[in-house]
Amino acid sequence: MLRTKILFFVLLVVGMCFRAKAQNTPIKQDLFLPQALHVHGSTLVQLPNGDWLVAWFEGSGERTAPDVAIMGARRRRGQSQWSKPFVMADVPLFPDINPVLFVDARKQLWLVWYTVLADQWETSVLKYRTSTNYLKADAPVWAWQEDIHVKLGESTPNGILPNHSFLKAVTAKLNRQGQL
């Protein structure tokens, strides 16, 4: 199935991060066997201890499939195999899509994603989770989760620039919550 082959566009991205030392060429490695589920939207981060953490969304469809969840897997530093996939985020009965992983300057792991509410992209809610307990077990232990409500309030013909009131408001809120 074409969708299962798309999955391992994920592998191409992952493979590009693991280069052969002598030849400096990408290495391809399957995370799991091809499957019938829709697998898409991968993200990859190297953790401070040298492990790799990957996330993607997986389910019977995309924005209209209520079983879509954010899945993840870990490759421990020095190991050649990935862990079994595990759930990173799942809002029951709603599709969770387009994950982004990153580690901030305080070594806090972030997972940002969208939950689609009414089968339309424009009804999506932006969500995030954070963790400082993500180095020992395969799946991170999430300490905080919040929605990011977006209300621009002013024109953005050139996108949200550094002085935009929306950016200032989000930064202030995250500072008040101790997240930045």
PDB file of C-alpha atoms in Angstrom:
ATOM      1  CA  MET A   1       0.000   0.000   0.000  1.00  0.00           C
ATOM      2  CA  LEU A   2       1.285   3.462  -0.912  1.00  0.00           C
ATOM      3  CA  ARG A   3       0.578   4.805   2.569  1.00  0.00           C
ATOM      4  CA  THR A   4       2.848   2.251   4.170  1.00  0.00           C
ATOM      5  CA  LYS A   5       5.573   3.222   1.774  1.00  0.00           C
ATOM      6  CA  ILE A   6       5.130   6.852   2.777  1.00  0.00           C
ATOM      7  CA  LEU A   7       5.875   5.739   6.296  1.00  0.00           C
ATOM      8  CA  PHE A   8       9.314   5.189   5.315  1.00  0.00           C
ATOM      9  CA  PHE A   9       9.857   8.508   4.094  1.00  0.00           C
ATOM     10  CA  VAL A  10      10.130   8.678   7.895  1.00  0.00           C
ATOM     11  CA  LEU A  11      12.986   6.249   7.505  1.00  0.00           C
ATOM     12  CA  LEU A  12      14.659   8.421   4.941  1.00  0.00           C
ATOM     13  CA  VAL A  13      14.596  11.323   7.376  1.00  0.00           C
ATOM     14  CA  VAL A  14      15.792   9.104  10.203  1.00  0.00           C
ATOM     15  CA  GLY A  15      18.392   7.517   7.977  1.00  0.00           C
ATOM     16  CA  MET A  16      19.777  10.885   6.979  1.00  0.00           C
ATOM     17  CA  CYS A  17      20.543  11.547  10.633  1.00  0.00           C
ATOM     18  CA  PHE A  18      22.576   8.377  10.988  1.00  0.00           C
ATOM     19  CA  ARG A  19      25.443   8.565   8.551  1.00  0.00           C
ATOM     20  CA  ALA A  20      28.059   5.910   7.878  1.00  0.00           C
ATOM     21  CA  LYS A  21      31.321   7.224   9.327  1.00  0.00           C
ATOM     22  CA  ALA A  22      33.604   6.116   6.510  1.00  0.00           C
ATOM     23  CA  GLN A  23      31.340   6.865   3.545  1.00  0.00           C
ATOM     24  CA  ASN A  24      29.204   9.729   4.909  1.00  0.00           C
ATOM     25  CA  THR A  25      26.126   8.189   3.271  1.00  0.00           C
ATOM     26  CA  PRO A  26      22.625   7.786   4.712  1.00  0.00           C
ATOM     27  CA  ILE A  27      21.713   4.563   6.466  1.00  0.00           C
ATOM     28  CA  LYS A  28      18.178   3.203   6.076  1.00  0.00           C
ATOM     29  CA  GLN A  29      16.664   1.224   8.923  1.00  0.00           C
ATOM     30  CA  ASP A  30      13.036   0.218   9.419  1.00  0.00           C
ATOM     31  CA  LEU A  31      11.433   1.246  12.694  1.00  0.00           C
ATOM     32  CA  PHE A  32       8.748  -1.394  12.245  1.00  0.00           C
ATOM     33  CA  LEU A  33       7.293  -3.552   9.518  1.00  0.00           C
ATOM     34  CA  PRO A  34       5.045  -1.972   6.857  1.00  0.00           C
ATOM     35  CA  GLN A  35       1.419  -1.753   7.914  1.00  0.00           C
ATOM     36  CA  ALA A  36      -1.988  -0.781   6.563  1.00  0.00           C
ATOM     37  CA  LEU A  37      -2.366   2.283   8.815  1.00  0.00           C
ATOM     38  CA  HIS A  38      -1.770   5.826   7.625  1.00  0.00           C
ATOM     39  CA  VAL A  39       1.648   6.919   8.929  1.00  0.00           C
ATOM     40  CA  HIS A  40       2.797  10.459   8.312  1.00  0.00           C
ATOM     41  CA  GLY A  41       4.315  13.680   9.690  1.00  0.00           C
ATOM     42  CA  SER A  42       7.542  12.538  11.329  1.00  0.00           C
ATOM     43  CA  THR A  43       9.845  14.494  13.624  1.00  0.00           C
ATOM     44  CA  LEU A  44      13.221  13.512  15.070  1.00  0.00           C
ATOM     45  CA  VAL A  45      15.333  14.886  17.925  1.00  0.00           C
ATOM     46  CA  GLN A  46      18.652  13.870  19.414  1.00  0.00           C
ATOM     47  CA  LEU A  47      18.460  13.899  23.205  1.00  0.00           C
ATOM     48  CA  PRO A  48      21.233  15.247  25.477  1.00  0.00           C
ATOM     49  CA  ASN A  49      22.406  11.693  26.315  1.00  0.00           C
ATOM     50  CA  GLY A  50      22.862  10.818  22.618  1.00  0.00           C
ATOM     51  CA  ASP A  51      19.609   8.833  22.220  1.00  0.00           C
ATOM     52  CA  TRP A  52      17.330   9.572  19.262  1.00  0.00           C
ATOM     53  CA  LEU A  53      13.580  10.058  19.710  1.00  0.00           C
ATOM     54  CA  VAL A  54      11.226  10.001  16.732  1.00  0.00           C
ATOM     55  CA  ALA A  55       7.489  10.743  16.593  1.00  0.00           C
ATOM     56  CA  TRP A  56       4.840  10.521  13.859  1.00  0.00           C
ATOM     57  CA  PHE A  57       1.086  10.288  13.598  1.00  0.00           C
ATOM     58  CA  GLU A  58      -0.595   6.987  12.854  1.00  0.00           C
ATOM     59  CA  GLY A  59      -4.163   5.775  12.321  1.00  0.00           C
ATOM     60  CA  SER A  60      -6.789   4.841   9.757  1.00  0.00           C
ATOM     61  CA  GLY A  61      -6.668   8.231   8.043  1.00  0.00           C
ATOM     62  CA  GLU A  62      -5.719  11.797   8.805  1.00  0.00           C
ATOM     63  CA  ARG A  63      -7.898  14.754   9.853  1.00  0.00           C
ATOM     64  CA  THR A  64     -11.178  12.796   9.794  1.00  0.00           C
ATOM     65  CA  ALA A  65     -10.058   9.550  11.477  1.00  0.00           C
ATOM     66  CA  PRO A  66     -10.751   9.456  15.225  1.00  0.00           C
ATOM     67  CA  ASP A  67      -8.115   6.773  15.916  1.00  0.00           C
ATOM     68  CA  VAL A  68      -5.109   8.864  14.856  1.00  0.00           C
ATOM     69  CA  ALA A  69      -2.515   9.186  17.631  1.00  0.00           C
ATOM     70  CA  ILE A  70       1.006  10.521  18.002  1.00  0.00           C
ATOM     71  CA  MET A  71       3.373   7.562  18.237  1.00  0.00           C
ATOM     72  CA  GLY A  72       7.056   7.432  19.087  1.00  0.00           C
ATOM     73  CA  ALA A  73      10.123   5.223  19.261  1.00  0.00           C
ATOM     74  CA  ARG A  74      13.599   5.582  20.751  1.00  0.00           C
ATOM     75  CA  ARG A  75      17.014   4.491  19.578  1.00  0.00           C
ATOM     76  CA  ARG A  76      19.438   4.358  22.472  1.00  0.00           C
ATOM     77  CA  ARG A  77      22.925   5.754  21.965  1.00  0.00           C
ATOM     78  CA  GLY A  78      25.214   2.997  20.741  1.00  0.00           C
ATOM     79  CA  GLN A  79      22.323   0.653  19.904  1.00  0.00           C
ATOM     80  CA  SER A  80      21.358  -0.450  16.403  1.00  0.00           C
ATOM     81  CA  GLN A  81      17.646  -1.099  16.986  1.00  0.00           C
ATOM     82  CA  TRP A  82      14.669   1.127  17.735  1.00  0.00           C
ATOM     83  CA  SER A  83      12.304   0.458  20.621  1.00  0.00           C
ATOM     84  CA  LYS A  84       8.814  -0.818  19.970  1.00  0.00           C
ATOM     85  CA  PRO A  85       6.507   2.096  19.065  1.00  0.00           C
ATOM     86  CA  PHE A  86       4.670   3.709  21.986  1.00  0.00           C
ATOM     87  CA  VAL A  87       1.949   6.345  22.332  1.00  0.00           C
ATOM     88  CA  MET A  88       3.270   9.890  22.796  1.00  0.00           C
ATOM     89  CA  ALA A  89      -0.138  11.649  22.719  1.00  0.00           C
ATOM     90  CA  ASP A  90      -3.718  10.618  22.061  1.00  0.00           C
ATOM     91  CA  VAL A  91      -6.872  12.658  22.566  1.00  0.00           C
ATOM     92  CA  PRO A  92      -9.550   9.918  22.451  1.00  0.00           C
ATOM     93  CA  LEU A  93     -11.944  10.100  19.478  1.00  0.00           C
ATOM     94  CA  PHE A  94     -10.021  12.952  17.792  1.00  0.00           C
ATOM     95  CA  PRO A  95      -7.161  12.840  15.272  1.00  0.00           C
ATOM     96  CA  ASP A  96      -3.811  14.003  16.655  1.00  0.00           C
ATOM     97  CA  ILE A  97      -1.479  15.123  13.879  1.00  0.00           C
ATOM     98  CA  ASN A  98       1.784  16.791  12.830  1.00  0.00           C
ATOM     99  CA  PRO A  99       4.053  16.343  15.867  1.00  0.00           C
ATOM    100  CA  VAL A 100       7.179  18.404  16.462  1.00  0.00           C
ATOM    101  CA  LEU A 101       9.834  17.380  19.016  1.00  0.00           C
ATOM    102  CA  PHE A 102      12.589  19.598  20.391  1.00  0.00           C
ATOM    103  CA  VAL A 103      14.754  20.040  23.482  1.00  0.00           C
ATOM    104  CA  ASP A 104      15.003  23.607  24.772  1.00  0.00           C
ATOM    105  CA  ALA A 105      18.009  25.369  26.341  1.00  0.00           C
ATOM    106  CA  ARG A 106      16.976  24.056  29.791  1.00  0.00           C
ATOM    107  CA  LYS A 107      17.069  20.468  28.438  1.00  0.00           C
ATOM    108  CA  GLN A 108      13.297  20.191  28.668  1.00  0.00           C
ATOM    109  CA  LEU A 109      11.722  17.966  25.999  1.00  0.00           C
ATOM    110  CA  TRP A 110       8.744  19.443  24.129  1.00  0.00           C
ATOM    111  CA  LEU A 111       6.126  17.716  21.993  1.00  0.00           C
ATOM    112  CA  VAL A 112       3.903  20.080  19.999  1.00  0.00           C
ATOM    113  CA  TRP A 113       1.002  18.812  17.850  1.00  0.00           C
ATOM    114  CA  TYR A 114      -2.507  19.545  16.607  1.00  0.00           C
ATOM    115  CA  THR A 115      -5.780  17.879  17.557  1.00  0.00           C
ATOM    116  CA  VAL A 116      -8.434  18.228  14.830  1.00  0.00           C
ATOM    117  CA  LEU A 117     -11.873  18.852  16.396  1.00  0.00           C
ATOM    118  CA  ALA A 118     -14.428  18.903  13.550  1.00  0.00           C
ATOM    119  CA  ASP A 119     -12.695  17.116  10.651  1.00  0.00           C
ATOM    120  CA  GLN A 120     -11.429  20.448   9.286  1.00  0.00           C
ATOM    121  CA  TRP A 121      -7.881  21.797   9.578  1.00  0.00           C
ATOM    122  CA  GLU A 122      -9.136  25.215  10.702  1.00  0.00           C
ATOM    123  CA  THR A 123     -10.787  23.625  13.776  1.00  0.00           C
ATOM    124  CA  SER A 124      -7.479  22.253  15.044  1.00  0.00           C
ATOM    125  CA  VAL A 125      -6.233  23.010  18.541  1.00  0.00           C
ATOM    126  CA  LEU A 126      -2.497  23.448  19.021  1.00  0.00           C
ATOM    127  CA  LYS A 127      -1.242  21.447  22.018  1.00  0.00           C
ATOM    128  CA  TYR A 128       2.053  20.873  23.762  1.00  0.00           C
ATOM    129  CA  ARG A 129       3.561  18.637  26.419  1.00  0.00           C
ATOM    130  CA  THR A 130       6.837  18.995  28.267  1.00  0.00           C
ATOM    131  CA  SER A 131       9.060  16.554  30.109  1.00  0.00           C
ATOM    132  CA  THR A 132      12.243  16.622  32.121  1.00  0.00           C
ATOM    133  CA  ASN A 133      11.961  12.869  32.757  1.00  0.00           C
ATOM    134  CA  TYR A 134      12.684  11.469  29.290  1.00  0.00           C
ATOM    135  CA  LEU A 135      16.130   9.871  29.453  1.00  0.00           C
ATOM    136  CA  LYS A 136      15.523   6.593  31.338  1.00  0.00           C
ATOM    137  CA  ALA A 137      12.406   4.901  29.932  1.00  0.00           C
ATOM    138  CA  ASP A 138      11.588   4.554  26.240  1.00  0.00           C
ATOM    139  CA  ALA A 139       8.485   6.782  26.448  1.00  0.00           C
ATOM    140  CA  PRO A 140       8.893  10.222  28.064  1.00  0.00           C
ATOM    141  CA  VAL A 141       7.048  10.914  31.305  1.00  0.00           C
ATOM    142  CA  TRP A 142       5.055  14.069  30.589  1.00  0.00           C
ATOM    143  CA  ALA A 143       4.939  16.638  33.407  1.00  0.00           C
ATOM    144  CA  TRP A 144       2.833  19.345  31.782  1.00  0.00           C
ATOM    145  CA  GLN A 145       0.281  19.629  28.988  1.00  0.00           C
ATOM    146  CA  GLU A 146      -1.532  22.702  27.697  1.00  0.00           C
ATOM    147  CA  ASP A 147      -3.423  24.019  24.707  1.00  0.00           C
ATOM    148  CA  ILE A 148      -2.106  27.066  22.879  1.00  0.00           C
ATOM    149  CA  HIS A 149      -5.056  29.253  21.963  1.00  0.00           C
ATOM    150  CA  VAL A 150      -4.350  31.449  18.989  1.00  0.00           C
ATOM    151  CA  LYS A 151      -6.019  34.831  18.615  1.00  0.00           C
ATOM    152  CA  LEU A 152      -3.853  37.183  16.634  1.00  0.00           C
ATOM    153  CA  GLY A 153      -5.702  40.455  17.222  1.00  0.00           C
ATOM    154  CA  GLU A 154      -3.775  42.400  14.612  1.00  0.00           C
ATOM    155  CA  SER A 155      -2.895  42.123  10.950  1.00  0.00           C
ATOM    156  CA  THR A 156      -0.187  39.641   9.904  1.00  0.00           C
ATOM    157  CA  PRO A 157       0.397  40.267   6.184  1.00  0.00           C
ATOM    158  CA  ASN A 158       4.099  39.369   6.577  1.00  0.00           C
ATOM    159  CA  GLY A 159       3.595  36.600   9.140  1.00  0.00           C
ATOM    160  CA  ILE A 160       4.165  36.866  12.882  1.00  0.00           C
ATOM    161  CA  LEU A 161       7.307  38.969  13.277  1.00  0.00           C
ATOM    162  CA  PRO A 162       9.407  39.333  16.485  1.00  0.00           C
ATOM    163  CA  ASN A 163       7.551  42.448  17.707  1.00  0.00           C
ATOM    164  CA  HIS A 164       4.051  41.060  17.089  1.00  0.00           C
ATOM    165  CA  SER A 165       1.671  41.316  20.081  1.00  0.00           C
ATOM    166  CA  PHE A 166       0.717  37.634  19.718  1.00  0.00           C
ATOM    167  CA  LEU A 167       4.327  36.499  20.107  1.00  0.00           C
ATOM    168  CA  LYS A 168       4.779  38.783  23.111  1.00  0.00           C
ATOM    169  CA  ALA A 169       1.591  37.436  24.735  1.00  0.00           C
ATOM    170  CA  VAL A 170       2.584  33.777  24.247  1.00  0.00           C
ATOM    171  CA  THR A 171       6.099  34.450  25.567  1.00  0.00           C
ATOM    172  CA  ALA A 172       4.690  36.249  28.619  1.00  0.00           C
ATOM    173  CA  LYS A 173       2.273  33.385  29.361  1.00  0.00           C
ATOM    174  CA  LEU A 174       4.986  30.735  29.072  1.00  0.00           C
ATOM    175  CA  ASN A 175       7.268  32.828  31.319  1.00  0.00           C
ATOM    176  CA  ARG A 176       4.488  33.127  33.946  1.00  0.00           C
ATOM    177  CA  GLN A 177       4.051  29.344  33.862  1.00  0.00           C
ATOM    178  CA  GLY A 178       7.791  28.771  34.187  1.00  0.00           C
ATOM    179  CA  GLN A 179       7.954  27.096  30.789  1.00  0.00           C
ATOM    180  CA  LEU A 180      10.590  29.470  29.319  1.00  0.00           C
TER     181      LEU A 180
END
